[in-house]
Coordinates of C-alpha atoms in Angstrom, one line a residue:
Chain A
M1 CA -20.6 79.9 83.8
K2 CA -17.7 77.6 84.6
R3 CA -19.9 75.4 86.8
E4 CA -22.6 75.4 84.3
N5 CA -20.2 74.2 81.6
E6 CA -19.0 71.4 83.9
F7 CA -22.5 70.3 84.7
A8 CA -23.6 70.2 81.1
V9 CA -20.5 68.3 80.0
G10 CA -20.9 65.9 82.9
I11 CA -24.5 65.2 82.2
V12 CA -23.8 64.5 78.6
V13 CA -20.8 62.3 79.3
I14 CA -22.7 60.3 81.9
A15 CA -25.7 59.9 79.7
A16 CA -23.5 58.8 76.8
L17 CA -21.7 56.3 78.9
A18 CA -24.9 54.9 80.2
L19 CA -26.3 54.8 76.7
V20 CA -23.3 52.9 75.4
V21 CA -23.1 50.4 78.3
V22 CA -26.9 49.7 78.4
G23 CA -27.2 49.5 74.7
A24 CA -24.3 47.2 74.3
L25 CA -25.5 44.9 77.0
W26 CA -29.1 44.9 75.6
L27 CA -28.0 44.2 72.1
S28 CA -25.7 41.4 73.1
G29 CA -28.6 39.8 75.0
A30 CA -26.8 39.7 78.3
H31 CA -29.0 38.7 81.3
L32 CA -27.7 40.8 84.1
G33 CA -28.4 39.6 87.6
K34 CA -29.6 36.2 86.4
A35 CA -27.6 33.1 87.1
E36 CA -26.4 31.5 83.9
A37 CA -24.7 28.2 83.4
T38 CA -21.9 27.6 81.0
Y39 CA -21.4 24.3 79.2
T40 CA -18.8 23.4 76.6
A41 CA -19.6 21.5 73.4
R42 CA -17.1 19.9 71.1
F43 CA -17.3 20.1 67.3
R44 CA -15.2 19.2 64.4
T45 CA -16.2 22.5 62.8
V46 CA -18.6 25.1 64.0
G47 CA -19.5 26.3 60.5
G48 CA -21.0 29.8 60.7
L49 CA -21.5 29.7 64.4
G50 CA -20.0 32.8 66.1
V51 CA -19.8 34.4 69.5
G52 CA -23.3 35.7 70.4
S53 CA -25.1 33.2 68.2
P54 CA -28.3 32.0 69.8
V55 CA -28.7 28.6 71.5
V56 CA -32.1 27.2 71.0
L57 CA -34.0 24.3 72.6
R58 CA -37.0 23.1 70.6
G59 CA -37.0 26.4 68.8
V60 CA -36.9 28.6 71.9
R61 CA -33.8 30.7 72.6
V62 CA -32.3 29.5 75.8
G63 CA -28.8 31.0 75.7
R64 CA -26.0 32.2 73.5
I65 CA -22.5 31.2 72.4
E66 CA -20.1 32.7 74.8
A67 CA -16.8 31.7 73.3
I68 CA -15.3 29.6 70.5
R69 CA -11.8 28.2 70.5
L70 CA -9.6 25.6 68.8
A71 CA -8.9 22.6 70.9
P72 CA -6.4 19.7 70.7
G73 CA -7.2 16.8 68.5
N74 CA -8.6 18.9 65.7
W75 CA -11.6 19.8 67.8
V76 CA -13.3 23.2 68.2
E77 CA -14.9 23.9 71.6
A78 CA -17.7 26.3 72.0
D79 CA -18.9 27.6 75.4
L80 CA -22.7 27.8 75.6
K81 CA -24.2 30.1 78.2
I82 CA -27.6 28.8 79.1
Y83 CA -30.1 30.9 80.9
A84 CA -31.2 30.0 84.4
G85 CA -34.3 27.8 84.7
V86 CA -33.7 26.0 81.5
T87 CA -34.0 22.2 81.8
I88 CA -31.2 20.6 79.8
P89 CA -32.0 17.3 78.0
E90 CA -30.7 14.2 79.8
K91 CA -28.1 13.4 77.2
P92 CA -27.5 16.7 75.6
A93 CA -26.0 17.2 72.1
V94 CA -25.5 20.4 70.1
I95 CA -26.2 20.7 66.4
A96 CA -24.9 23.9 64.7
A97 CA -27.0 24.7 61.7
S98 CA -27.9 27.6 59.5
A99 CA -31.0 29.2 60.9
S100 CA -32.0 30.9 57.7
L101 CA -30.9 31.5 54.1
F102 CA -29.2 34.7 55.1
G103 CA -26.2 33.5 57.1
E104 CA -27.8 33.3 60.6
W105 CA -26.5 30.3 62.5
A106 CA -27.8 28.8 65.7
A107 CA -26.8 26.0 68.1
T108 CA -29.7 23.7 68.6
L109 CA -29.7 21.9 71.9
T110 CA -31.1 18.4 71.5
S111 CA -30.9 15.0 73.0
S112 CA -28.6 12.3 71.7
E113 CA -31.1 9.7 72.7
P114 CA -32.6 8.6 70.3
P115 CA -29.8 9.4 67.9
P116 CA -30.6 11.7 65.0
A117 CA -31.7 10.1 61.7
D118 CA -28.9 11.8 59.7
P119 CA -26.0 9.3 59.5
N120 CA -23.4 12.1 59.3
I121 CA -24.7 13.9 62.3
R122 CA -24.9 10.6 64.2
Q123 CA -21.3 9.8 63.3
D124 CA -20.1 13.3 64.3
L125 CA -21.9 13.1 67.6
A126 CA -20.5 9.7 68.3
A127 CA -17.0 10.8 67.5
A128 CA -17.3 13.9 69.8
Q129 CA -18.8 11.8 72.5
A130 CA -16.0 9.3 72.2
A131 CA -13.4 12.0 72.7
G132 CA -14.7 12.2 76.3
G133 CA -13.9 15.0 78.7
G134 CA -17.4 15.6 79.9
K135 CA -18.1 18.0 77.0
W136 CA -21.3 17.9 75.1
P137 CA -21.0 16.2 71.6
G138 CA -21.6 18.6 68.7
A139 CA -22.2 18.2 65.0
T140 CA -22.6 20.7 62.2
L141 CA -24.9 20.7 59.3
P142 CA -23.7 21.8 55.9
D143 CA -24.2 25.5 55.4
I144 CA -26.1 27.1 52.6
G145 CA -22.8 27.9 50.9
Q146 CA -21.9 24.3 50.5
L147 CA -25.4 23.5 49.3
T148 CA -25.3 26.3 46.8
A149 CA -21.8 25.2 45.7
Q150 CA -23.2 21.7 45.1
A151 CA -26.1 23.2 43.2
S152 CA -23.6 25.3 41.2
R153 CA -21.7 22.3 40.2
I154 CA -24.9 20.6 39.1
A155 CA -25.9 23.7 37.2
T156 CA -22.4 23.7 35.5
D157 CA -22.8 20.0 34.6
I158 CA -26.3 20.8 33.1
G159 CA -24.8 23.7 31.2
T160 CA -22.1 21.4 29.8
V161 CA -24.6 18.8 28.8
A162 CA -26.8 21.5 27.2
A163 CA -23.7 22.8 25.3
R164 CA -23.0 19.3 24.0
V165 CA -26.6 18.9 23.0
Q166 CA -26.4 22.2 21.2
T167 CA -23.3 21.1 19.5
A168 CA -24.9 17.8 18.5
F169 CA -27.9 19.6 17.1
D170 CA -26.3 21.5 14.2
S171 CA -28.3 22.5 11.1
Q172 CA -27.7 19.0 9.5
A173 CA -29.1 17.4 12.6
V174 CA -32.1 19.7 12.6
S175 CA -32.7 18.9 9.0
D176 CA -32.4 15.2 9.6
L177 CA -34.7 15.6 12.6
R178 CA -37.2 17.5 10.5
R179 CA -37.1 14.8 7.8
S180 CA -37.5 12.2 10.5
I181 CA -40.5 14.0 11.9
R182 CA -42.0 14.1 8.4
D183 CA -41.3 10.4 7.9
F184 CA -42.7 9.8 11.3
G185 CA -45.9 11.6 10.2
L186 CA -46.2 9.4 7.1
I187 CA -45.6 6.4 9.3
A188 CA -48.3 7.6 11.6
D189 CA -50.7 8.0 8.7
R190 CA -50.0 4.5 7.6
L191 CA -50.3 3.3 11.1
V192 CA -53.7 5.0 11.3
Q193 CA -54.7 3.3 8.1
V194 CA -53.5 -0.1 9.3
T195 CA -55.2 0.5 12.5
N196 CA -58.5 1.2 10.8
E197 CA -58.2 -1.9 8.8
Q198 CA -57.3 -3.9 11.8
A199 CA -60.1 -2.3 13.6
D200 CA -62.5 -3.6 10.9
V201 CA -60.9 -7.0 11.2
I202 CA -61.1 -6.9 14.9
G203 CA -64.7 -5.9 14.5
N204 CA -65.4 -8.9 12.4
V205 CA -63.5 -11.1 14.8
G206 CA -65.6 -9.6 17.5
S207 CA -68.7 -10.5 15.7
N208 CA -67.5 -14.0 15.1
L209 CA -66.5 -14.2 18.7
R210 CA -69.9 -13.0 19.7
R211 CA -71.6 -15.6 17.5
G212 CA -69.1 -18.2 18.8
S213 CA -69.8 -17.3 22.3
E214 CA -73.5 -17.6 21.6
V215 CA -72.9 -21.1 20.1
L216 CA -70.8 -21.9 23.1
A217 CA -73.5 -20.7 25.3
D218 CA -76.0 -23.0 23.5
A219 CA -73.5 -25.8 23.8
A220 CA -73.0 -25.1 27.4
G221 CA -76.8 -25.1 27.9
D222 CA -77.0 -28.5 26.1
L223 CA -74.1 -29.8 28.1
H224 CA -75.8 -28.6 31.2
A225 CA -79.0 -30.4 30.2
T226 CA -77.0 -33.5 29.3
L227 CA -75.2 -33.4 32.6
G228 CA -78.5 -32.9 34.2
R229 CA -79.8 -36.0 32.5
V230 CA -76.6 -37.9 33.4
D231 CA -77.0 -36.8 36.9
S232 CA -80.6 -37.9 37.0
A233 CA -79.6 -41.2 35.4
T234 CA -76.8 -41.8 37.8
N235 CA -78.3 -40.5 40.9
Q236 CA -79.7 -44.0 41.9
G237 CA -76.5 -46.0 41.8
Q238 CA -76.5 -46.8 38.1
L239 CA -73.1 -45.3 37.5
A240 CA -71.7 -47.3 40.5
T241 CA -73.2 -50.4 39.0
I242 CA -71.7 -49.6 35.6
L243 CA -68.4 -49.0 37.2
N244 CA -68.6 -52.2 39.2
N245 CA -69.5 -54.1 36.1
T246 CA -66.6 -52.5 34.3
A247 CA -64.4 -53.5 37.2
A248 CA -65.6 -57.0 36.9
V249 CA -65.1 -57.0 33.2
S250 CA -61.6 -55.6 33.8
T251 CA -60.9 -58.5 36.2
D252 CA -62.2 -61.0 33.7
L253 CA -60.1 -59.5 31.0
R254 CA -57.1 -59.6 33.4
T255 CA -57.8 -63.3 34.0
A256 CA -58.3 -64.0 30.3
S257 CA -55.1 -62.2 29.7
Q258 CA -53.4 -64.4 32.2
D259 CA -54.9 -67.4 30.6
L260 CA -53.8 -66.3 27.2
R261 CA -50.3 -65.7 28.6
S262 CA -50.3 -69.2 30.0
L263 CA -51.6 -70.5 26.7
M264 CA -48.9 -68.7 24.9
G265 CA -46.4 -70.2 27.3
A266 CA -47.7 -73.6 26.7
A267 CA -47.7 -73.0 23.0
N268 CA -44.1 -71.9 23.3
R269 CA -43.3 -75.0 25.2
N270 CA -45.1 -77.2 22.6
Q271 CA -43.5 -75.4 19.8
E272 CA -40.7 -78.0 19.5
S273 CA -43.2 -80.9 19.6
L274 CA -45.2 -79.0 16.9
V275 CA -42.1 -78.6 14.9
R276 CA -41.4 -82.3 15.2
V277 CA -45.0 -83.1 14.3
L278 CA -44.7 -80.8 11.3
V279 CA -41.5 -82.5 10.3
A280 CA -43.0 -85.9 10.7
A281 CA -46.1 -84.7 8.8
D282 CA -43.9 -83.3 6.1
T283 CA -42.1 -86.6 5.9
V284 CA -45.3 -88.4 5.7
L285 CA -46.6 -86.0 3.1
S286 CA -43.3 -86.4 1.2
R287 CA -43.6 -90.1 1.2
I288 CA -47.2 -89.8 0.1
A289 CA -46.1 -87.5 -2.7
N290 CA -43.4 -90.0 -3.6
R291 CA -45.9 -92.8 -3.8
S292 CA -44.0 -94.7 -1.1
G293 CA -45.4 -96.3 2.0
T294 CA -48.9 -97.4 2.6
L295 CA -50.6 -94.1 2.2
G296 CA -48.5 -93.3 -0.9
L297 CA -49.6 -96.5 -2.4
L298 CA -53.2 -95.9 -1.4
V299 CA -53.0 -92.5 -3.0
A300 CA -51.2 -93.7 -6.1
D301 CA -53.1 -96.9 -6.7
S302 CA -56.8 -96.7 -7.2
T303 CA -57.1 -100.4 -7.2
L304 CA -56.0 -100.7 -3.7
Y305 CA -58.5 -97.9 -2.8
R306 CA -61.3 -99.8 -4.5
E307 CA -60.2 -103.0 -2.9
S308 CA -60.1 -101.3 0.4
A309 CA -63.5 -99.7 -0.1
L310 CA -64.9 -103.0 -1.2
T311 CA -63.4 -104.6 1.9
M312 CA -64.9 -102.0 4.1
I313 CA -68.3 -102.6 2.5
Q314 CA -67.9 -106.3 3.0
L315 CA -66.9 -105.7 6.6
R316 CA -69.9 -103.5 7.1
Q317 CA -72.0 -106.2 5.7
L318 CA -70.4 -108.7 7.9
L319 CA -71.0 -106.5 11.0
S320 CA -74.6 -106.0 9.9
D321 CA -74.9 -109.7 9.6
I322 CA -73.3 -110.3 12.9
Q323 CA -75.7 -107.8 14.5
A324 CA -78.5 -109.5 12.8
N325 CA -77.5 -113.1 13.5
P326 CA -75.1 -113.1 16.3
R327 CA -75.6 -116.8 17.1
K328 CA -74.5 -117.6 13.7
Y329 CA -71.0 -116.4 14.6
F330 CA -70.8 -116.5 18.5
T331 CA -71.8 -119.3 20.8
F332 CA -71.9 -118.9 24.6
S333 CA -72.0 -121.7 26.9
V334 CA -71.3 -121.9 30.6
F335 CA -70.7 -125.4 30.9
Chain B
M1 CA 6.4 73.1 34.9
I2 CA 9.3 71.4 36.5
Q3 CA 9.8 74.4 38.7
A4 CA 6.1 74.3 39.7
I5 CA 6.4 70.6 40.6
G6 CA 9.5 71.3 42.6
R7 CA 7.8 74.1 44.4
R8 CA 4.8 72.0 45.3
A9 CA 7.0 69.2 46.6
V10 CA 8.9 71.5 48.8
T11 CA 5.7 73.0 50.1
A12 CA 4.3 69.6 50.9
V13 CA 7.4 68.6 52.7
E14 CA 7.3 71.9 54.6
A15 CA 3.7 71.3 55.5
V16 CA 4.6 67.9 56.9
G17 CA 7.4 69.5 58.9
Q18 CA 5.0 72.2 60.2
V19 CA 2.5 69.5 61.3
G20 CA 5.3 67.6 63.0
H21 CA 6.5 70.7 64.8
F22 CA 2.9 71.5 65.7
F23 CA 2.3 68.1 67.1
Q24 CA 5.6 68.3 69.0
D25 CA 4.6 71.6 70.6
M26 CA 1.2 70.2 71.5
V27 CA 2.6 67.2 73.2
R28 CA 5.1 69.4 75.0
A29 CA 2.1 71.4 76.3
L30 CA 0.2 68.5 77.6
P31 CA 1.9 68.4 81.1
D32 CA 0.7 72.0 81.7
V33 CA -2.7 70.7 82.9
R34 CA -3.7 73.7 84.9
T35 CA -3.5 75.8 81.8
W36 CA -5.6 73.7 79.5
V37 CA -8.1 71.9 81.8
G38 CA -10.3 75.0 82.3
P39 CA -10.5 75.9 78.7
A40 CA -10.9 72.2 77.9
I41 CA -14.2 72.2 79.8
V42 CA -15.4 75.2 77.9
Q43 CA -14.4 73.6 74.6
M44 CA -16.1 70.3 75.6
R45 CA -19.3 72.3 76.2
R46 CA -19.0 74.0 72.8
V47 CA -17.7 71.1 70.8
G48 CA -19.8 68.4 72.5
V49 CA -22.9 69.6 74.2
D50 CA -23.7 72.5 71.8
S51 CA -23.1 70.3 68.8
L52 CA -25.5 67.6 69.9
P53 CA -28.6 69.1 68.2
V54 CA -26.9 69.2 64.8
A55 CA -25.6 65.7 65.1
L56 CA -28.9 64.2 66.4
F57 CA -30.9 66.0 63.7
I58 CA -28.7 64.5 61.0
A59 CA -28.7 61.1 62.7
A60 CA -32.5 61.1 63.1
F61 CA -33.1 61.7 59.4
T62 CA -30.4 59.3 58.4
G63 CA -32.2 56.5 60.4
V64 CA -35.4 57.3 58.7
V65 CA -33.8 57.2 55.2
L66 CA -31.9 54.0 56.0
A67 CA -35.1 52.2 57.1
L68 CA -37.0 53.3 54.0
Q69 CA -34.2 52.5 51.6
A70 CA -33.6 49.2 53.2
S71 CA -37.2 48.2 52.9
Y72 CA -37.2 49.4 49.3
T73 CA -34.2 47.3 48.5
F74 CA -35.3 44.2 50.4
T75 CA -38.8 44.0 49.1
G76 CA -39.6 40.6 47.9
A77 CA -36.1 39.3 48.2
V78 CA -34.9 39.6 51.8
P79 CA -37.0 39.3 55.0
L80 CA -38.0 42.7 56.2
Y81 CA -36.5 42.2 59.6
F82 CA -33.2 42.8 58.0
V83 CA -34.1 46.5 58.1
G84 CA -33.2 46.4 61.7
T85 CA -29.9 44.8 60.9
L86 CA -29.1 47.3 58.2
V87 CA -30.1 50.3 60.3
G88 CA -28.1 49.1 63.3
K89 CA -25.0 48.1 61.5
T90 CA -24.9 51.1 59.3
M91 CA -25.5 53.6 62.1
M92 CA -23.0 52.0 64.4
L93 CA -20.3 51.3 61.9
E94 CA -20.5 54.0 59.3
L95 CA -23.1 56.7 59.0
G96 CA -23.2 57.6 62.7
P97 CA -19.5 58.4 63.0
V98 CA -19.0 59.7 59.4
L99 CA -22.0 61.9 59.1
A100 CA -21.6 63.3 62.5
G101 CA -17.9 63.9 61.8
L102 CA -18.6 65.7 58.5
A103 CA -21.3 67.8 60.1
L104 CA -19.0 68.7 63.0
A105 CA -16.1 69.3 60.6
G106 CA -18.2 72.1 59.3
R107 CA -19.4 73.4 62.6
V108 CA -16.4 72.8 64.9
G109 CA -13.5 72.8 62.5
A110 CA -14.6 75.9 60.8
S111 CA -15.4 77.6 64.1
M112 CA -11.9 76.8 65.5
A113 CA -10.1 77.8 62.4
A114 CA -12.0 81.1 62.2
E115 CA -11.5 81.8 65.9
L116 CA -7.8 80.9 66.0
G117 CA -7.2 82.6 62.6
T118 CA -8.8 85.8 63.9
M119 CA -6.7 85.6 67.0
K120 CA -3.7 85.0 64.8
V121 CA -4.3 87.9 62.4
T122 CA -5.2 90.3 65.3
E123 CA -2.0 89.2 67.1
Q124 CA -3.8 87.9 70.1
V125 CA -1.7 84.8 70.0
D126 CA 1.4 86.9 70.1
A127 CA -0.1 88.7 73.1
L128 CA -0.6 85.4 74.9
E129 CA 3.0 84.5 74.3
T130 CA 4.0 88.0 75.6
L131 CA 2.0 87.2 78.7
A132 CA 4.0 83.9 79.1
Y133 CA 1.0 81.8 78.1
D134 CA 1.8 78.8 76.0
P135 CA -0.7 79.2 73.1
Y136 CA -0.6 75.4 72.5
A137 CA -1.5 74.7 76.1
Y138 CA -4.1 77.5 76.2
L139 CA -5.6 77.2 72.7
V140 CA -4.7 74.0 71.0
V141 CA -4.7 71.2 73.7
P142 CA -8.1 72.1 75.2
R143 CA -9.7 72.0 71.7
V144 CA -8.0 68.8 70.7
I145 CA -8.8 67.0 73.9
A146 CA -12.4 68.3 73.8
G147 CA -12.8 67.1 70.3
T148 CA -11.2 63.7 71.0
L149 CA -13.3 63.1 74.1
M150 CA -16.6 64.6 73.0
F151 CA -16.9 63.2 69.5
P152 CA -17.5 59.6 70.7
I153 CA -20.2 60.9 73.0
I154 CA -21.9 62.8 70.3
V155 CA -21.6 59.8 68.0
A156 CA -23.0 57.5 70.7
F157 CA -26.1 59.7 70.9
A158 CA -26.2 59.9 67.1
M159 CA -26.2 56.1 66.8
A160 CA -29.0 55.7 69.3
T161 CA -31.0 58.4 67.6
G162 CA -30.6 56.9 64.2
I163 CA -31.6 53.4 65.4
V164 CA -34.6 54.8 67.3
T165 CA -35.8 56.8 64.3
G166 CA -35.2 53.8 62.0
W167 CA -37.3 51.7 64.4
L168 CA -40.1 54.3 64.5
T169 CA -40.1 54.5 60.7
S170 CA -40.3 50.7 60.5
L171 CA -43.2 50.7 62.8
A172 CA -45.1 53.6 61.2
L173 CA -44.3 53.2 57.5
L174 CA -43.1 49.7 56.9
D175 CA -45.6 47.6 58.8
L176 CA -42.7 46.0 60.7
S177 CA -43.2 44.9 64.2
T178 CA -41.0 45.9 67.1
N179 CA -40.0 42.3 67.6
D180 CA -39.0 41.9 64.0
F181 CA -37.0 45.1 64.1
L182 CA -35.2 44.1 67.3
K183 CA -34.6 40.6 65.9
G184 CA -32.8 42.1 62.9
L185 CA -31.0 44.6 65.1
K186 CA -29.6 41.9 67.4
L187 CA -29.1 39.4 64.7
F188 CA -25.5 40.1 63.7
Y189 CA -24.7 42.5 66.5
V190 CA -21.2 42.2 68.1
F191 CA -19.7 44.6 70.6
K192 CA -17.1 45.5 68.1
D193 CA -19.8 47.4 66.2
I194 CA -20.1 49.9 69.0
W195 CA -16.5 50.3 70.0
F196 CA -15.3 50.5 66.4
G197 CA -17.7 53.4 65.7
L198 CA -16.8 55.2 68.9
F199 CA -13.0 54.7 68.4
K200 CA -13.4 55.9 64.8
S201 CA -15.3 59.0 65.9
A202 CA -12.6 59.8 68.5
T203 CA -10.0 59.8 65.7
F204 CA -12.3 62.0 63.7
G205 CA -12.7 64.4 66.6
F206 CA -8.9 64.5 67.1
T207 CA -8.4 65.1 63.4
I208 CA -11.0 67.8 63.0
T209 CA -9.8 69.8 66.0
L210 CA -6.2 69.3 65.1
V211 CA -6.7 70.5 61.5
G212 CA -8.8 73.4 62.8
C213 CA -6.1 74.5 65.1
I214 CA -3.2 74.0 62.6
V215 CA -5.0 75.9 59.9
G216 CA -6.2 78.6 62.3
L217 CA -2.8 79.3 63.8
D218 CA -1.3 79.3 60.3
T219 CA -3.7 82.0 59.1
R220 CA -2.2 85.0 57.4
G221 CA -3.6 88.0 55.5
G222 CA -6.4 89.5 57.6
A223 CA -10.0 88.8 57.1
Q224 CA -9.5 87.2 53.7
G225 CA -7.0 84.9 55.3
V226 CA -9.4 83.9 58.0
G227 CA -12.0 83.0 55.4
R228 CA -9.5 81.0 53.4
A229 CA -8.4 79.2 56.6
T230 CA -11.9 78.4 57.5
T231 CA -12.6 76.9 54.1
H232 CA -9.3 74.9 54.2
A233 CA -10.1 73.6 57.6
V234 CA -13.5 72.3 56.5
V235 CA -12.1 70.8 53.3
Y236 CA -9.1 69.2 54.9
S237 CA -11.2 67.8 57.8
A238 CA -13.8 66.3 55.4
I239 CA -11.1 64.7 53.3
L240 CA -9.2 63.4 56.3
I241 CA -12.4 62.0 57.8
L242 CA -13.1 60.0 54.7
V243 CA -9.5 58.8 54.4
L244 CA -9.4 57.8 58.1
D245 CA -12.7 56.0 57.6
A246 CA -11.3 53.9 54.9
F247 CA -8.1 53.5 56.9
W248 CA -9.8 52.2 60.0
A249 CA -12.1 50.0 57.9
V250 CA -9.0 48.3 56.4
V251 CA -7.1 48.1 59.7
L252 CA -9.8 47.2 62.2
L253 CA -12.6 45.4 60.3

């Protein structure tokens, strides 16, 4: 009986110990008997990353977080245990991020070449890389708590705005709004009426436009025909001839203009002589008017005119006589 | 009324003193290994091995209920693989140790209180002393050591059983794949989950057996006293288990 008790107790104890050890190792994801490599990554903060969190490479679990500790220079260092046979990226970087909305975090193994698009991540990785020490650079994405806190702040702001809107829309405001809506309805009715009237006007304008366009079309046709005729009239060099003639006329006009300009210059130059002539003429006319001088006397005294006329007649008779009887008045001899 | 309050206060202080004396006598009996090691094996068989079916039965149905209630709660809001998380965490941290402790408080604590109470009222304990046996080394230490050592083992089996039945329930009734269940089970697992549950269960075993022995050896008044002692042992053990559960949750978590 004693040996039986000891055997039963021993079996149960051994089985329980085996169960606990195997279960704990299995649940923690330990890879017994397989070589694992440990690397250290440096973060400013690890967020929700904890010991045992998965390390994933392109979405595939390739290890786990072995330890997390504070490090000098306000850094946090995390030891990553990577399974054997995993090819590490050439320039590895670690990004800690929430793996789901329910608090699971994972360390994503990635390459720092090319750098990530997110400027904050890029900055964190560069800072961790610059710290040196051969440790992988790490960066942390904001967790869902921070995002929800931001959303909560936005919701609070919206609530505040909504409260203010509610305050602004008291009964008086609602009444004013209702009246405004009613007025707006009236305005809309009038607008409809005006629109209908304008539509009629626009219809008339459209008709006129249509008629105008028809007229324009006819005119265009006529113009086209005219241009056709012009084209036929000028297709044998007539237009060139006309233009040449016009050019010649223009040249002649230019010449005439030059002549006129010369004439005007001469006139300007003779203006003084003309003035003197006019003065002299004026003097002469004045003397004639004053009945002084020969011409004045001739004008004033008709006797002298008659005598002169008579003299002229006699002279003409004399000339006629001379022409008729030259020998009477002229004798030519050589010797 | 004042007199009643005073009497109760004095009784409480006396009880504390008796427990202190009891504890002192038990510690003094610990070096007498040859006396308690043989009975300890017997008690380990009775407390541990023989109690396994009850503990596993309770744990099995607890795992089933946990999986179903978790899926009922999570439907439409939380991914179903969290059933594995809830079953694992709950069985390891809370329900495994506490339910096994409560069950064994009824089975083991009552049994010890009745056995020792009977021995007390029939003056067998006095006979042991007459034969120069230390009743603490022969009766108390083996039971307390057996309870302290075997309770974590029972709870370890209970944890595994609860998780396995939760997994089977998830497969059969919740349309949850094994991979998903294991994903949830491993998701937030830390080794502390296991050792916290086992350590807690060790304290439960120590408390249950200690209470059983104290109450049993303090039995007076014949068969009626034995019955009263049995009841007290179960009630005190259950209360102390819950108090200890909260205490360790505050201290260790």
